[in-house]
């Protein structure tokens, strides 16, 4: 055996020690002696032996007591204790094993057998120790792999959101111009139509002055009938209004895409997050009051350097989503708190929860599980963009059938978030 074996011999009788010293006369052993139980425990601490050869009957503290103390100390979990005694009765042996001894040898013993026992026990101790070290290493590796996978998922998610962000910013930029002129053209067309109708009214009044039998008048009358002029008048107004509404919807979507890719820059100011939450609650109250009871569990928050209007929009999106997730009636709990230089706002609902396969897609633009026409699927992507600009993050926990919890983390100082990996993810757009 290459490793040295430390043996503590606990015996009040020098002769006993000498015998054992003779048996263990080999370079691989390092020996220490203790002359009674109390001294043995002191030596345990300073010498940390691999094997203890422990005499049973001793002054001050007997072998059984010493053995119990050793077993009670987790530092000596693998230390092997061999009790030596002239008491060979089985009841005494049982006491020895009961106290935690690994073996019980009756004196006088056979030297070769004793030497073999010590070798076997020291080997056993080393095997047990390395087994524990291996298991510990395996556990550490497993937790490291876990951490790495978690980080990889986060990075992939951030990467995916960065590409989607660029795409969204590009699309928003392309649509922005045409939508702008369609919108202003519709406005102009509406004004022109009013003027044309005024003109038509004037012409109609002039009809009485022309003979109904004249060729021109006959043409006018037949065209009026064929074109259903009265219907046209009404339908043109309806069509214009509908087009205006449609363009407004497209404008909203473009604005949402811009918010998601944070193309527009707003003001940073020190703001009271609780005020923001309360004013947002007032706005969305109509939408949620029939669905949920709102519980506030506000903690102490410092002022936060943020774009409050934008952050309010995030609160609104989360609150409306929470209300939509509740089918009959439920509870929405709003909690706030702060940890170090970060504040958090949590919005929890008792709604239907989010399916595991949807969790990775929540923040993608246009991801929605709502029926066609009811949700655009932009609420969470916009929220993601806004919180990302703030150098914060949104954590989601959800259980199907129980509810969901969205927690927003915001740095207290805007500059804190500057190092955030994702913050400049859409740099270069617009
Ligand atoms: N609190 C929640 N509970 C359950 N599902 C949710 C919750 N919040 C979001 N979701 C799921 O995430 C999807 C995307 O949410 P998001 O707010 O982006 O869009 P939306 O609510 O569908 O539409 P929009 O907000 O544009 O009107 C939702 O359709 C819904 O499936
Ligand atoms: Mg929504």
Coordinates of C-alpha atoms and ligand atoms in Angstrom, one line a residue:
X1 CA 0.0 0.0 0.0
X2 CA 1.6 3.3 -1.1
X3 CA -0.4 5.6 1.2
X4 CA 0.7 5.8 4.8
X5 CA -1.8 4.5 7.4
X6 CA -2.2 6.5 10.6
X7 CA -3.0 4.3 13.6
X8 CA -3.9 5.6 17.1
X9 CA -3.2 3.0 19.8
X10 CA -5.3 3.7 22.9
X11 CA -4.1 1.6 25.8
X12 CA -3.3 2.5 29.4
X13 CA -0.8 -0.4 29.5
X14 CA 2.6 0.3 27.9
X15 CA 3.0 -3.4 27.3
X16 CA -0.1 -3.5 25.1
X17 CA 1.2 -0.6 23.2
X18 CA 4.6 -2.2 22.7
X19 CA 3.0 -5.4 21.3
X20 CA 1.0 -3.4 18.7
X21 CA 4.0 -1.3 17.8
X22 CA 5.9 -4.5 17.0
X23 CA 3.1 -5.8 14.9
X24 CA 2.9 -2.5 13.0
X25 CA 6.7 -2.2 12.5
X26 CA 6.4 -1.2 8.9
X27 CA 7.1 2.1 7.0
X28 CA 3.6 2.3 5.9
X29 CA 2.3 2.9 9.4
X30 CA 2.4 6.1 11.4
X31 CA 1.7 5.5 15.1
X32 CA 0.4 7.7 18.0
X33 CA -0.3 6.6 21.5
X34 CA -3.0 7.7 24.0
X35 CA -2.9 6.5 27.5
X36 CA -6.6 6.9 28.4
X37 CA -10.0 7.8 26.8
X38 CA -9.8 11.5 27.3
X39 CA -6.4 11.7 25.8
X40 CA -7.6 9.5 22.9
X41 CA -10.3 12.0 22.0
X42 CA -7.8 14.9 22.0
X43 CA -5.5 12.8 19.7
X44 CA -8.4 12.1 17.4
X45 CA -8.6 15.8 16.7
X46 CA -4.9 16.5 16.2
X47 CA -3.9 13.2 14.6
X48 CA -7.0 12.3 12.6
X49 CA -6.1 8.5 12.4
X50 CA -7.4 6.0 9.8
X51 CA -7.5 3.2 12.4
X52 CA -8.1 3.3 16.2
X53 CA -7.0 0.3 18.2
X54 CA -9.0 0.9 21.3
X55 CA -8.6 -0.8 24.6
X56 CA -11.9 -1.5 26.5
X57 CA -11.0 -1.0 30.1
X58 CA -9.2 2.3 30.9
X59 CA -9.2 5.0 33.5
X60 CA -11.2 8.3 33.1
X61 CA -13.2 7.1 30.1
X62 CA -13.5 3.5 28.9
X63 CA -13.3 2.3 25.3
X64 CA -17.1 2.1 24.8
X65 CA -17.5 5.8 25.6
X66 CA -14.6 6.8 23.4
X67 CA -16.1 4.8 20.6
X68 CA -19.5 6.5 20.9
X69 CA -17.8 9.9 20.8
X70 CA -15.9 9.0 17.7
X71 CA -19.1 7.7 16.0
X72 CA -20.9 10.9 16.9
X73 CA -18.4 13.1 15.0
X74 CA -19.1 13.2 11.3
X75 CA -15.4 14.1 10.7
X76 CA -14.6 10.5 11.7
X77 CA -17.3 8.9 9.6
X78 CA -14.8 6.6 7.8
X79 CA -12.3 6.0 10.7
X80 CA -12.2 2.3 11.6
X81 CA -12.3 1.4 15.3
X82 CA -11.1 -2.0 16.5
X83 CA -11.8 -2.6 20.1
X84 CA -9.4 -4.8 22.1
X85 CA -10.5 -6.5 25.2
X86 CA -9.8 -9.4 27.5
X87 CA -13.6 -9.7 28.0
X88 CA -14.7 -12.3 25.5
X89 CA -18.3 -12.7 26.5
X90 CA -20.8 -12.2 23.7
X91 CA -22.7 -9.6 25.7
X92 CA -19.5 -7.5 25.9
X93 CA -18.9 -7.9 22.1
X94 CA -22.5 -6.8 21.5
X95 CA -21.8 -3.7 23.6
X96 CA -18.7 -3.0 21.6
X97 CA -20.5 -3.2 18.2
X98 CA -23.4 -1.3 19.7
X99 CA -21.0 1.6 20.5
X100 CA -20.0 1.6 16.8
X101 CA -16.8 -0.5 16.8
X102 CA -16.0 -2.0 13.4
X103 CA -14.5 -5.1 15.0
X104 CA -14.0 -6.6 18.5
X105 CA -10.9 -8.6 19.2
X106 CA -10.3 -10.6 22.3
X107 CA -6.9 -10.5 23.9
X108 CA -4.6 -12.3 23.6
X109 CA -4.8 -12.2 19.9
X110 CA -2.8 -13.7 17.0
X111 CA -0.3 -11.2 15.7
X112 CA -0.5 -12.1 12.0
X113 CA -4.3 -12.1 12.2
X114 CA -4.2 -8.6 13.8
X115 CA -1.8 -7.3 11.2
X116 CA -4.1 -8.6 8.4
X117 CA -7.2 -7.1 10.0
X118 CA -5.5 -3.7 10.2
X119 CA -4.5 -3.9 6.5
X120 CA -8.1 -4.9 5.5
X121 CA -9.7 -2.2 7.5
X122 CA -7.4 0.6 6.3
X123 CA -8.1 -0.5 2.7
X124 CA -11.8 -0.4 3.4
X125 CA -11.5 3.1 4.8
X126 CA -9.7 4.4 1.7
X127 CA -12.2 2.7 -0.6
X128 CA -15.1 4.2 1.3
X129 CA -13.5 7.7 1.2
X130 CA -12.7 7.6 -2.5
X131 CA -16.2 6.3 -3.1
X132 CA -17.6 9.3 -1.3
X133 CA -15.3 11.7 -3.2
X134 CA -16.4 10.2 -6.5
X135 CA -20.1 10.5 -5.6
X136 CA -19.6 14.1 -4.5
X137 CA -17.7 14.8 -7.8
X138 CA -20.5 13.2 -9.7
X139 CA -23.1 15.4 -7.9
X140 CA -21.1 18.5 -8.6
X141 CA -20.8 17.6 -12.3
X142 CA -24.5 16.9 -12.5
X143 CA -25.3 20.3 -11.0
X144 CA -22.7 22.0 -13.3
X145 CA -24.2 20.3 -16.4
X146 CA -27.6 21.5 -15.2
X147 CA -26.4 25.1 -14.8
X148 CA -24.8 24.9 -18.2
X149 CA -28.0 23.7 -19.8
X150 CA -29.9 26.4 -18.1
X151 CA -27.5 29.1 -19.3
X152 CA -27.5 27.6 -22.8
X153 CA -31.3 27.7 -22.9
X154 CA -31.2 31.4 -21.7
X155 CA -28.6 32.3 -24.4
X156 CA -30.6 30.5 -27.1
X157 CA -33.7 32.3 -26.0
X158 CA -31.9 35.7 -26.0
X159 CA -30.4 34.9 -29.4
X160 CA -33.8 33.9 -30.8
X161 CA -35.4 37.1 -29.4
X162 CA -32.6 39.2 -30.8
X163 CA -33.2 37.8 -34.4
X164 CA -37.0 38.2 -34.0
X165 CA -36.3 41.7 -32.7
X166 CA -34.3 42.6 -35.8
X167 CA -37.0 41.2 -38.0
X168 CA -39.7 43.0 -36.2
X169 CA -37.8 46.3 -36.3
X170 CA -37.3 45.8 -40.1
X171 CA -40.9 45.0 -40.8
X172 CA -42.1 47.9 -38.6
X173 CA -39.8 50.2 -40.6
X174 CA -41.0 49.0 -44.0
X175 CA -44.6 49.2 -43.1
X176 CA -44.4 52.5 -41.3
X177 CA -44.1 54.7 -44.4
X178 CA -46.8 53.2 -46.6
X179 CA -49.2 53.1 -43.6
X180 CA -48.4 56.7 -42.9
X181 CA -49.4 57.9 -46.3
X182 CA -52.4 55.6 -46.6
X183 CA -53.6 57.1 -43.3
X184 CA -53.1 60.7 -44.4
X185 CA -54.6 60.0 -47.9
X186 CA -57.7 58.5 -46.3
X187 CA -58.1 61.6 -44.2
X188 CA -57.8 63.8 -47.3
X189 CA -60.2 61.6 -49.3
X190 CA -62.8 61.9 -46.6
X191 CA -62.6 65.7 -46.8
X192 CA -62.7 65.6 -50.6
X193 CA -65.8 63.3 -50.5
X194 CA -67.6 65.8 -48.3
X195 CA -66.9 68.5 -50.8
X196 CA -67.9 66.3 -53.8
X197 CA -71.2 65.5 -52.0
X198 CA -71.8 69.2 -51.4
X199 CA -71.3 69.7 -55.1
X200 CA -73.7 66.9 -56.0
X201 CA -76.3 68.4 -53.7
X202 CA -76.0 71.7 -55.6
X203 CA -76.3 69.9 -58.9
X204 CA -79.4 68.0 -57.7
X205 CA -81.0 71.3 -56.7
X206 CA -80.4 72.6 -60.3
X207 CA -82.2 69.6 -61.8
X208 CA -85.6 71.3 -61.5
X209 CA -84.3 74.0 -63.8
X210 CA -83.8 71.5 -66.6
X211 CA -86.6 70.0 -68.7
X212 CA -87.1 66.3 -67.7
X213 CA -87.7 65.6 -71.4
X214 CA -84.2 66.8 -72.4
X215 CA -81.6 64.3 -73.5
X216 CA -79.2 65.4 -70.7
X217 CA -81.8 65.0 -68.0
X218 CA -82.9 61.6 -69.2
X219 CA -79.2 60.5 -69.0
X220 CA -78.8 61.9 -65.5
X221 CA -81.9 60.1 -64.3
X222 CA -80.9 56.8 -65.7
X223 CA -77.4 57.0 -64.3
X224 CA -78.8 57.9 -60.9
X225 CA -80.9 54.8 -61.0
X226 CA -78.2 52.6 -62.3
X227 CA -75.5 53.7 -59.9
X228 CA -77.9 53.8 -56.9
X229 CA -76.6 57.2 -55.9
X230 CA -78.3 57.2 -52.5
X231 CA -76.7 53.9 -51.5
X232 CA -73.3 55.1 -52.9
X233 CA -73.5 58.2 -50.7
X234 CA -73.9 56.1 -47.5
X235 CA -71.6 53.2 -48.5
X236 CA -68.7 55.5 -49.4
X237 CA -68.8 57.0 -45.9
X238 CA -68.9 53.5 -44.3
X239 CA -66.0 52.3 -46.5
X240 CA -63.9 55.3 -45.6
X241 CA -64.6 54.9 -41.9
X242 CA -63.8 51.2 -42.0
X243 CA -60.6 51.8 -43.9
X244 CA -59.6 54.4 -41.3
X245 CA -60.2 51.9 -38.5
X246 CA -58.2 49.3 -40.3
X247 CA -55.2 51.6 -40.8
X248 CA -55.3 52.6 -37.2
X249 CA -55.1 48.9 -36.2
X250 CA -52.1 48.5 -38.5
X251 CA -50.5 51.6 -37.0
X252 CA -51.0 50.1 -33.5
X253 CA -49.3 46.9 -34.6
X254 CA -46.4 48.8 -36.1
X255 CA -46.0 50.8 -32.9
X256 CA -46.1 47.5 -30.9
X257 CA -43.4 46.0 -33.1
X258 CA -41.3 49.2 -32.6
X259 CA -41.8 49.0 -28.8
X260 CA -40.7 45.3 -28.9
X261 CA -37.6 46.2 -30.7
X262 CA -37.3 49.4 -28.7
X263 CA -36.6 51.6 -31.7
X264 CA -38.2 54.7 -30.1
X265 CA -36.3 56.2 -27.1
X266 CA -38.3 57.7 -24.2
X267 CA -37.4 59.7 -21.1
X268 CA -35.7 58.2 -18.2
X269 CA -36.8 59.5 -14.8
X270 CA -36.8 58.4 -11.1
X271 CA -40.2 57.0 -10.7
X272 CA -42.5 55.5 -8.0
X273 CA -43.3 52.0 -9.3
X274 CA -46.3 51.7 -6.9
X275 CA -47.8 54.8 -8.4
X276 CA -47.4 53.4 -11.8
X277 CA -49.1 50.1 -10.8
X278 CA -52.0 51.9 -9.2
X279 CA -52.6 54.2 -12.1
X280 CA -52.4 51.3 -14.5
X281 CA -54.9 49.3 -12.3
X282 CA -57.3 52.3 -12.6
X283 CA -57.1 52.1 -16.4
X284 CA -57.6 48.4 -16.7
X285 CA -60.0 48.1 -13.8
X286 CA -63.0 47.9 -16.2
X287 CA -61.5 44.9 -18.0
X288 CA -60.6 42.9 -14.9
X289 CA -63.2 43.8 -12.3
X290 CA -65.7 41.2 -13.5
X291 CA -63.1 38.5 -13.7
X292 CA -60.9 38.9 -10.6
X293 CA -60.4 40.2 -7.2
X294 CA -57.2 42.2 -7.1
X295 CA -55.0 41.7 -4.1
X296 CA -52.0 44.0 -3.5
X297 CA -49.1 42.9 -1.4
X298 CA -46.7 45.8 -1.8
X299 CA -43.3 45.8 -0.2
X300 CA -41.0 48.7 0.4
X301 CA -39.6 50.0 -2.9
X302 CA -37.0 52.8 -3.7
X303 CA -37.6 55.1 -6.6
X304 CA -36.5 53.4 -9.8
X305 CA -34.8 55.1 -12.8
X306 CA -37.0 54.0 -15.6
X307 CA -39.3 54.9 -18.5
X308 CA -42.4 54.8 -16.4
X309 CA -45.0 55.0 -19.2
X310 CA -43.3 52.1 -20.9
X311 CA -43.2 50.1 -17.7
X312 CA -46.9 50.9 -17.1
X313 CA -47.6 49.4 -20.5
X314 CA -45.9 46.2 -19.3
X315 CA -48.0 46.1 -16.1
X316 CA -51.1 46.7 -18.3
X317 CA -50.3 43.8 -20.6
X318 CA -49.6 41.4 -17.7
X319 CA -52.7 42.4 -15.9
X320 CA -54.9 42.1 -18.9
X321 CA -53.4 38.7 -19.7
X322 CA -54.0 37.6 -16.1
X323 CA -57.6 38.6 -16.4
X324 CA -58.0 36.8 -19.7
X325 CA -56.5 33.6 -18.3
X326 CA -59.2 33.5 -15.6
X327 CA -62.2 31.7 -17.1
X328 CA -64.9 32.3 -14.4
X329 CA -63.7 34.2 -11.4
X330 CA -60.4 34.3 -9.7
X331 CA -57.7 36.3 -7.9
X332 CA -54.9 38.5 -9.3
X333 CA -52.2 39.1 -6.7
X334 CA -49.7 41.9 -7.3
X335 CA -46.6 41.7 -5.1
X336 CA -43.6 44.0 -5.1
X337 CA -40.2 43.8 -3.3
X338 CA -36.6 44.6 -3.6
X339 CA -33.3 42.8 -3.4
X340 CA -30.1 44.7 -3.3
X341 CA -30.1 47.1 -6.3
X342 CA -33.1 45.4 -7.9
X343 CA -36.8 45.7 -7.6
X344 CA -39.3 43.2 -8.6
X345 CA -43.0 43.2 -9.4
X346 CA -45.0 40.0 -9.5
X347 CA -48.4 39.5 -11.1
X348 CA -49.9 36.2 -10.2
X349 CA -53.3 34.8 -11.4
X350 CA -55.4 31.8 -10.6
X351 CA -56.1 31.3 -14.3
X352 CA -55.8 28.4 -16.6
X353 CA -52.0 28.3 -16.7
X354 CA -49.6 27.9 -19.7
X355 CA -48.9 24.6 -21.4
X356 CA -45.3 23.5 -21.2
X357 CA -44.9 23.5 -25.0
X358 CA -46.0 27.2 -25.1
X359 CA -43.6 28.5 -22.5
X360 CA -40.7 29.0 -24.9
X361 CA -42.9 30.9 -27.4
X362 CA -44.6 33.4 -25.0
X363 CA -42.4 36.4 -25.9
X364 CA -42.4 35.9 -29.6
X365 CA -44.4 38.5 -31.6
X366 CA -47.8 37.2 -32.8
X367 CA -47.7 34.1 -30.5
X368 CA -51.3 33.9 -29.2
X369 CA -53.6 31.1 -28.1
X370 CA -56.6 33.4 -28.3
X371 CA -59.2 32.9 -31.0
X372 CA -58.6 34.7 -34.3
X373 CA -59.4 38.4 -33.9
X374 CA -59.2 38.4 -30.1
X375 CA -55.4 38.6 -29.5
X376 CA -52.6 39.9 -31.7
X377 CA -50.0 38.1 -29.6
X378 CA -47.9 41.2 -29.2
X379 CA -48.6 42.0 -25.5
X380 CA -45.7 39.9 -24.1
X381 CA -43.3 40.6 -26.9
X382 CA -43.7 44.3 -26.3
X383 CA -43.3 43.8 -22.6
X384 CA -40.1 41.8 -23.2
X385 CA -38.7 44.6 -25.4
X386 CA -39.4 47.2 -22.8
X387 CA -38.0 45.3 -19.8
X388 CA -35.0 44.4 -21.9
X389 CA -34.3 48.1 -22.6
X390 CA -34.3 48.6 -18.9
X391 CA -31.7 45.9 -18.5
X392 CA -34.2 43.8 -16.5
X393 CA -35.8 40.4 -17.1
X394 CA -39.2 38.7 -16.8
X395 CA -39.4 35.3 -15.1
X396 CA -42.4 33.1 -15.7
X397 CA -43.8 30.2 -13.5
X398 CA -47.0 28.5 -14.5
X399 CA -48.9 25.4 -13.8
X400 CA -51.8 24.3 -16.0
X401 CA -55.1 24.5 -14.2
X402 CA -53.6 26.4 -11.3
X403 CA -52.3 29.7 -12.6
X404 CA -49.3 31.7 -13.7
X405 CA -46.8 34.1 -12.1
X406 CA -44.9 36.7 -14.1
X407 CA -42.1 38.4 -12.2
X408 CA -40.5 41.5 -13.6
X409 CA -37.0 42.5 -12.4
X410 CA -35.8 46.0 -12.8
X411 CA -32.4 47.5 -11.9
X412 CA -32.8 50.6 -9.6
X413 CA -30.2 52.5 -11.6
X414 CA -30.6 52.7 -15.3
X415 CA -26.8 52.4 -15.7
X416 CA -26.8 49.1 -13.8
X417 CA -28.6 47.4 -16.7
X418 CA -26.2 48.8 -19.3
X419 CA -24.1 45.7 -19.2
X420 CA -27.1 43.5 -19.9
X421 CA -26.3 41.0 -22.7
X422 CA -29.5 41.7 -24.5
X423 CA -29.9 45.4 -24.1
X424 CA -28.2 46.3 -27.4
X425 CA -29.7 43.4 -29.2
X426 CA -31.5 45.4 -31.8
X427 CA -28.8 48.0 -32.2
X428 CA -28.5 49.3 -35.8
X429 CA -32.2 49.3 -36.5
X430 CA -33.7 52.6 -37.8
Ligands
LIG1 N1 -51.3 35.0 -17.3 C1 -51.4 34.2 -18.3 N2 -52.0 33.0 -18.2 C2 -52.1 32.1 -19.2 N3 -51.6 32.3 -20.4 C3 -51.0 33.5 -20.7 C4 -50.8 34.4 -19.6 N4 -50.2 35.5 -20.2 C5 -49.9 35.2 -21.5 N5 -50.4 34.0 -21.7 C6 -50.3 33.2 -23.0 O1 -49.4 33.9 -23.9 C7 -50.0 34.3 -25.1 C8 -49.3 35.5 -25.6 O2 -49.6 36.6 -24.8 P1 -49.6 38.1 -25.3 O3 -50.0 39.0 -24.3 O4 -48.3 38.3 -26.0 O5 -50.7 38.0 -26.5 P2 -52.2 37.9 -26.4 O6 -52.7 38.2 -25.0 O7 -52.6 36.6 -27.0 O8 -52.7 39.1 -27.4 P3 -52.5 40.7 -27.1 O9 -51.8 40.9 -25.8 O10 -51.7 41.1 -28.3 O11 -53.9 41.2 -27.2 C9 -51.5 34.4 -24.8 O12 -52.3 34.2 -25.9 C10 -51.7 33.2 -23.8 O13 -51.8 32.0 -24.4
LIG2 MG1 -51.9 40.0 -24.0

